[in-house]
PDB file of C-alpha atoms in Angstrom:
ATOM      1  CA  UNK A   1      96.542  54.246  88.970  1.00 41.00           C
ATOM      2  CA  UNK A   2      94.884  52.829  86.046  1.00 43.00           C
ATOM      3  CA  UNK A   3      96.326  52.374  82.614  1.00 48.00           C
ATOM      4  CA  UNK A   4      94.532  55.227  80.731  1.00 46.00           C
ATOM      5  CA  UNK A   5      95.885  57.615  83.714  1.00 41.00           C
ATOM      6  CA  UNK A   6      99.265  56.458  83.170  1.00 43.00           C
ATOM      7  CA  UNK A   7      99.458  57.301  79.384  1.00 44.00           C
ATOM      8  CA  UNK A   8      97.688  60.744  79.533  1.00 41.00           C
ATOM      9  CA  UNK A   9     100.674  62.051  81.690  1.00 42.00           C
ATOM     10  CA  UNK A  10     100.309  65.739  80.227  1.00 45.00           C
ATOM     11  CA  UNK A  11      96.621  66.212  80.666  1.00 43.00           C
ATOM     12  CA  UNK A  12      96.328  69.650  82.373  1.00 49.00           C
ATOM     13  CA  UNK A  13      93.045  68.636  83.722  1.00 47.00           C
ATOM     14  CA  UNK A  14      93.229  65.468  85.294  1.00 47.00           C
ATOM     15  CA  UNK A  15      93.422  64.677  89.079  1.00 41.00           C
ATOM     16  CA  UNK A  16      94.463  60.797  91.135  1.00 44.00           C
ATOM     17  CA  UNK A  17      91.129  60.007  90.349  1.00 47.00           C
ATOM     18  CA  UNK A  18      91.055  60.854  86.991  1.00 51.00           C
ATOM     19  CA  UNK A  19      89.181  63.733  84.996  1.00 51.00           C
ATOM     20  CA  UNK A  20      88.360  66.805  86.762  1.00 52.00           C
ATOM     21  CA  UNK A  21      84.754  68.485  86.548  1.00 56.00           C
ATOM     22  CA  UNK A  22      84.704  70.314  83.545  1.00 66.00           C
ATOM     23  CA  UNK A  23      85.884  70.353  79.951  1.00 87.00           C
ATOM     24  CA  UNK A  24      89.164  70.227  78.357  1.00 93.00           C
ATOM     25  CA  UNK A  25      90.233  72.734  76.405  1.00 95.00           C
ATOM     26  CA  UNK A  26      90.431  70.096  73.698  1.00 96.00           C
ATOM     27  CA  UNK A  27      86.877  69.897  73.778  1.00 94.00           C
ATOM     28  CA  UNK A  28      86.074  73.647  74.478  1.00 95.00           C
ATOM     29  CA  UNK A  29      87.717  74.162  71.134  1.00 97.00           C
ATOM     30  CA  UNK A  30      85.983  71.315  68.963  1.00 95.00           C
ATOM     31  CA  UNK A  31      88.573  68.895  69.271  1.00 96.00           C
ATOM     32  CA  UNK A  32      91.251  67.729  66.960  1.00 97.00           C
ATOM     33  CA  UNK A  33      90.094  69.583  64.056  1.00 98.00           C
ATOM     34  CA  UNK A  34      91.243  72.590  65.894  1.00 98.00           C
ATOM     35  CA  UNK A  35      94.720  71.654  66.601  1.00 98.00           C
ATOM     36  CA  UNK A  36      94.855  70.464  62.682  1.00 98.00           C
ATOM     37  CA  UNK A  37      94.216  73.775  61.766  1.00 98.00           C
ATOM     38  CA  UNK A  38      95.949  75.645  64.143  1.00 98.00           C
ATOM     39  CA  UNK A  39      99.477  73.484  63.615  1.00 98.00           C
ATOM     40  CA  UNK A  40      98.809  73.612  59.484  1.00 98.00           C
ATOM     41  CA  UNK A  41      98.768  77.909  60.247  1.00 98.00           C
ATOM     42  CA  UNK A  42     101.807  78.267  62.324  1.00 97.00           C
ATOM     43  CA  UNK A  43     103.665  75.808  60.006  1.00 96.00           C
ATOM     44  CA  UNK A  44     102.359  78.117  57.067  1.00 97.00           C
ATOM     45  CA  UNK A  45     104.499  80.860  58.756  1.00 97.00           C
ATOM     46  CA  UNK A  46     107.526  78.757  59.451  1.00 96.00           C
ATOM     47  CA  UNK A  47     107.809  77.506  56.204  1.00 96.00           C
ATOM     48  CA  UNK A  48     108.310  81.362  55.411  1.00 96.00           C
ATOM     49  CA  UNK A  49     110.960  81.813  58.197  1.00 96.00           C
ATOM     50  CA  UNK A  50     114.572  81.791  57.628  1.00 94.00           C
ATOM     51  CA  UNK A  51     115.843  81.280  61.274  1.00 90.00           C
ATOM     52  CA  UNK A  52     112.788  78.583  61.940  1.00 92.00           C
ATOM     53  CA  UNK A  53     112.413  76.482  58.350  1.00 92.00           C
ATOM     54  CA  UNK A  54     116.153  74.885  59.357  1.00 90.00           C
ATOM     55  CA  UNK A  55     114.928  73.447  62.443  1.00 88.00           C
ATOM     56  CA  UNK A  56     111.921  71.412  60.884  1.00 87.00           C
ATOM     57  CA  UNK A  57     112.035  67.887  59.208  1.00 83.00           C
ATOM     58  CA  UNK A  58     112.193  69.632  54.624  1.00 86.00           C
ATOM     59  CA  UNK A  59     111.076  66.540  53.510  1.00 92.00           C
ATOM     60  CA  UNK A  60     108.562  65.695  56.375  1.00 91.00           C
ATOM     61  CA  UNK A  61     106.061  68.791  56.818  1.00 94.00           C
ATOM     62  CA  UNK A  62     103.245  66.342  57.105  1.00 95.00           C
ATOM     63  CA  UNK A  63     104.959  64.463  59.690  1.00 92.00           C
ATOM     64  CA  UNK A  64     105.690  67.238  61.613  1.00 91.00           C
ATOM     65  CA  UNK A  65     102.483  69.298  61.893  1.00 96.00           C
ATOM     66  CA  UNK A  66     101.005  65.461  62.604  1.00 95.00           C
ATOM     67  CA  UNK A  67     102.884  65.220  65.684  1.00 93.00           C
ATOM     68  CA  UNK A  68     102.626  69.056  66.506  1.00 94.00           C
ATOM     69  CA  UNK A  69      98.792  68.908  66.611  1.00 96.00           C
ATOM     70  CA  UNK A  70      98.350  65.497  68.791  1.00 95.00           C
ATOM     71  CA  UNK A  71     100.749  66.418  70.979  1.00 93.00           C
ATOM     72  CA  UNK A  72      99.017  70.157  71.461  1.00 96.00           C
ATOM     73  CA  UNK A  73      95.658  68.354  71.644  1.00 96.00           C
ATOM     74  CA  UNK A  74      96.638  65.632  74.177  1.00 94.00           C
ATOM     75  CA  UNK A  75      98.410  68.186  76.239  1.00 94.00           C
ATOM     76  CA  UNK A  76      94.835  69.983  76.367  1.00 96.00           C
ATOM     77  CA  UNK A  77      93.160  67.242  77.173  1.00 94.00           C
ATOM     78  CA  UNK A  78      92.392  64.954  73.962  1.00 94.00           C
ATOM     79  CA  UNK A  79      93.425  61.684  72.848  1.00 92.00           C
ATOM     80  CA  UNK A  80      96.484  59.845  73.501  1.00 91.00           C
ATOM     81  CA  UNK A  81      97.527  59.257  70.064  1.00 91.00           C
ATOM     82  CA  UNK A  82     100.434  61.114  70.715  1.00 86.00           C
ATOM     83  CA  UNK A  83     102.246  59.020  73.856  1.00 87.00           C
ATOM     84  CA  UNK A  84     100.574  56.055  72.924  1.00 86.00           C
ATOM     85  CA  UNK A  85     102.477  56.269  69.129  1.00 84.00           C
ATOM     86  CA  UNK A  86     105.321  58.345  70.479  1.00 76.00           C
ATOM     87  CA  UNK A  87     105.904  57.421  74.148  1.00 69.00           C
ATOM     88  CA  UNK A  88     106.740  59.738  76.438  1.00 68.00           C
ATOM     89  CA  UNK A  89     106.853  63.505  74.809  1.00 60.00           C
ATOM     90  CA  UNK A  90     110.586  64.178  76.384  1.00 63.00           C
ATOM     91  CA  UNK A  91     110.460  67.879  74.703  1.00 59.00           C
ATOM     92  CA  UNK A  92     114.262  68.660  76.147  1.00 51.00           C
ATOM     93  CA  UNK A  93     115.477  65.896  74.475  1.00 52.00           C
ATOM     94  CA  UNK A  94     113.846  66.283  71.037  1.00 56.00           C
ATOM     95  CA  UNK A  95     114.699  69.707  70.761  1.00 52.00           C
ATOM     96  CA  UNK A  96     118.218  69.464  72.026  1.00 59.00           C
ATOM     97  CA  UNK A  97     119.891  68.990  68.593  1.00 60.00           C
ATOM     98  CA  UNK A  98     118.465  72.090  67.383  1.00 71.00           C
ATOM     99  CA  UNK A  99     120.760  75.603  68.627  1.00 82.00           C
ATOM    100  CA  UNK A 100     117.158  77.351  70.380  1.00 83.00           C
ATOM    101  CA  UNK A 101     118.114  80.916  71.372  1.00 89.00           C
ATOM    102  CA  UNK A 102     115.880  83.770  72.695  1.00 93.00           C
ATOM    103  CA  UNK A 103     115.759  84.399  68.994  1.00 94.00           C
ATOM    104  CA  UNK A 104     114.112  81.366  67.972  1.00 92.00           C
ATOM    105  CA  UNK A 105     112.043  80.950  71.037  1.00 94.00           C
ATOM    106  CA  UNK A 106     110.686  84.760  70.157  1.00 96.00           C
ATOM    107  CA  UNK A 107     109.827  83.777  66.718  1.00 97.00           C
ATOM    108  CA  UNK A 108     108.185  80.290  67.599  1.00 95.00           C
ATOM    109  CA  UNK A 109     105.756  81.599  70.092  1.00 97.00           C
ATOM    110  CA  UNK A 110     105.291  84.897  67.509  1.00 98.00           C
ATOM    111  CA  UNK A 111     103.941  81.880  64.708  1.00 98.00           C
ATOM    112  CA  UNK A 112     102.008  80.342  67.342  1.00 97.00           C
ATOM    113  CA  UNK A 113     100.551  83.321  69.063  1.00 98.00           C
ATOM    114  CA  UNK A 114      99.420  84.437  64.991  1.00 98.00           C
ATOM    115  CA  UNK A 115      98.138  81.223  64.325  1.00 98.00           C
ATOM    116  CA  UNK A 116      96.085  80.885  67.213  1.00 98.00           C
ATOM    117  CA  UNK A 117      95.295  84.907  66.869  1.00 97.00           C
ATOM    118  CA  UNK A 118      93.230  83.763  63.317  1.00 97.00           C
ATOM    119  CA  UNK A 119      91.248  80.394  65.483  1.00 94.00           C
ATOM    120  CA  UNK A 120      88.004  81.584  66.623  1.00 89.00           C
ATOM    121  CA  UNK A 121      88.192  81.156  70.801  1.00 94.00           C
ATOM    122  CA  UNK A 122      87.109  82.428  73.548  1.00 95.00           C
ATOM    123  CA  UNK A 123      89.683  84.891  75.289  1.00 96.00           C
ATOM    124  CA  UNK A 124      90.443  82.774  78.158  1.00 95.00           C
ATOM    125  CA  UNK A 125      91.216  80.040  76.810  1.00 96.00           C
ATOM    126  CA  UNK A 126      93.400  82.096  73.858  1.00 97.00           C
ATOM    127  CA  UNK A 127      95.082  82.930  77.252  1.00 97.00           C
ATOM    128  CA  UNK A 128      95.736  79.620  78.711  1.00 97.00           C
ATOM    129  CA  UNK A 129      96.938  78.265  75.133  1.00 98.00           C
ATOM    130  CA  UNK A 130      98.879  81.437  74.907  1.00 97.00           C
ATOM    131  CA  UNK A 131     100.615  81.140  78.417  1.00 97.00           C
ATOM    132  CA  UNK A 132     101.549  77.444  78.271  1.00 95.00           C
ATOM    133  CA  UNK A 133     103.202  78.025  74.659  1.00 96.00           C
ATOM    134  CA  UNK A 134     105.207  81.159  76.086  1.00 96.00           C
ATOM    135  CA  UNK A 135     106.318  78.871  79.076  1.00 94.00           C
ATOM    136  CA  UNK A 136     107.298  75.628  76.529  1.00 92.00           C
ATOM    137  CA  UNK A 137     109.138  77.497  74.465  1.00 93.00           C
ATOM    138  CA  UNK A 138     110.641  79.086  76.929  1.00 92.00           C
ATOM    139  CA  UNK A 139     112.063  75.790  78.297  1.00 89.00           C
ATOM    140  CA  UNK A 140     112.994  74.623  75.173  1.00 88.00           C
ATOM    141  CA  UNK A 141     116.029  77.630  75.324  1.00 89.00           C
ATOM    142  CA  UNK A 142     119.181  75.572  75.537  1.00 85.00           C
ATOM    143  CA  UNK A 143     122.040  77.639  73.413  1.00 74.00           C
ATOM    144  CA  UNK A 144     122.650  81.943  75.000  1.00 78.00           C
ATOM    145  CA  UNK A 145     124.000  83.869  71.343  1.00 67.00           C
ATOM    146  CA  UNK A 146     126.249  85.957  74.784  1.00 64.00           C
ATOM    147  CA  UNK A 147     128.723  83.585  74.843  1.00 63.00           C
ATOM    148  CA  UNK A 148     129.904  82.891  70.849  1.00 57.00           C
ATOM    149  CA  UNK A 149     132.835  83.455  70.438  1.00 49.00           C
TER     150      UNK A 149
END
């Protein structure tokens, strides 16, 4: 394995001997404009979100919707900006600070979903984006509101 297959290790797309025929979403969508814009819209509606605002950096909004959009983008196939700044993306452990119930998980995928509702693509790949941000967050789950107390 060569060194640019060992840091893309969440590219959808690629195979032992690298890319697969085809494009990437990333560049089906027009690249990392896309994921700018789409990140800067669903942080537009967290910002406005009671449950949600808590669990993002107040004083680091930039910072955040930075590493939001290259790790969405290198996850659909774009750069590596992301691991190669960030290292590996680990999204159990980054998130594992932060109380994630079916609540929150509902209302992160209901920012992204409306976000990516106003971007301008093509209804499969809407659905792909769509499914793989329903399974994340998903995952990301780590605190059941059943068993307060």
């Amino acid at each position: 394995m060569n060194e640019q297959q060992k840091s893309r290790p969440m590219q959808p797309r690629m195979s032992a001997g690298g890319p697969t025929v085809g494009h990437t979403i990333f560049d089906l969508v027009g690249g990392m404009e896309f994921f700018t814009l789409l990140v800067h819209r669903f942080y537009d509606r967290v910002w406005q979100d009671e449950v949600m605002r808590p669990m993002y950096p107040q004083d680091d909004r930039e910072g955040a919707e930075w590493r939001l959009a290259f790790f969405l983008a290198q996850y659909f196939g774009g750069p590596t900006t992301y691991s190669q700044e960030r290292g590996h993306p680990r999204l159990r452990m980054r998130h594992v600070g932060f109380e994630i119930d079916l609540d929150a998980r509902d209302r992160w995928v209901q920012h992204m979903t409306a976000a990516l509702d106003e971007s301008d693509v093509a209804p499969i790949i809407h659905g792909e984006m769509l499914d793989y941000f329903e399974r994340a967050a998903t995952a990301m789950i780590n605190h059941n509101t059943a068993f307060r107390g």
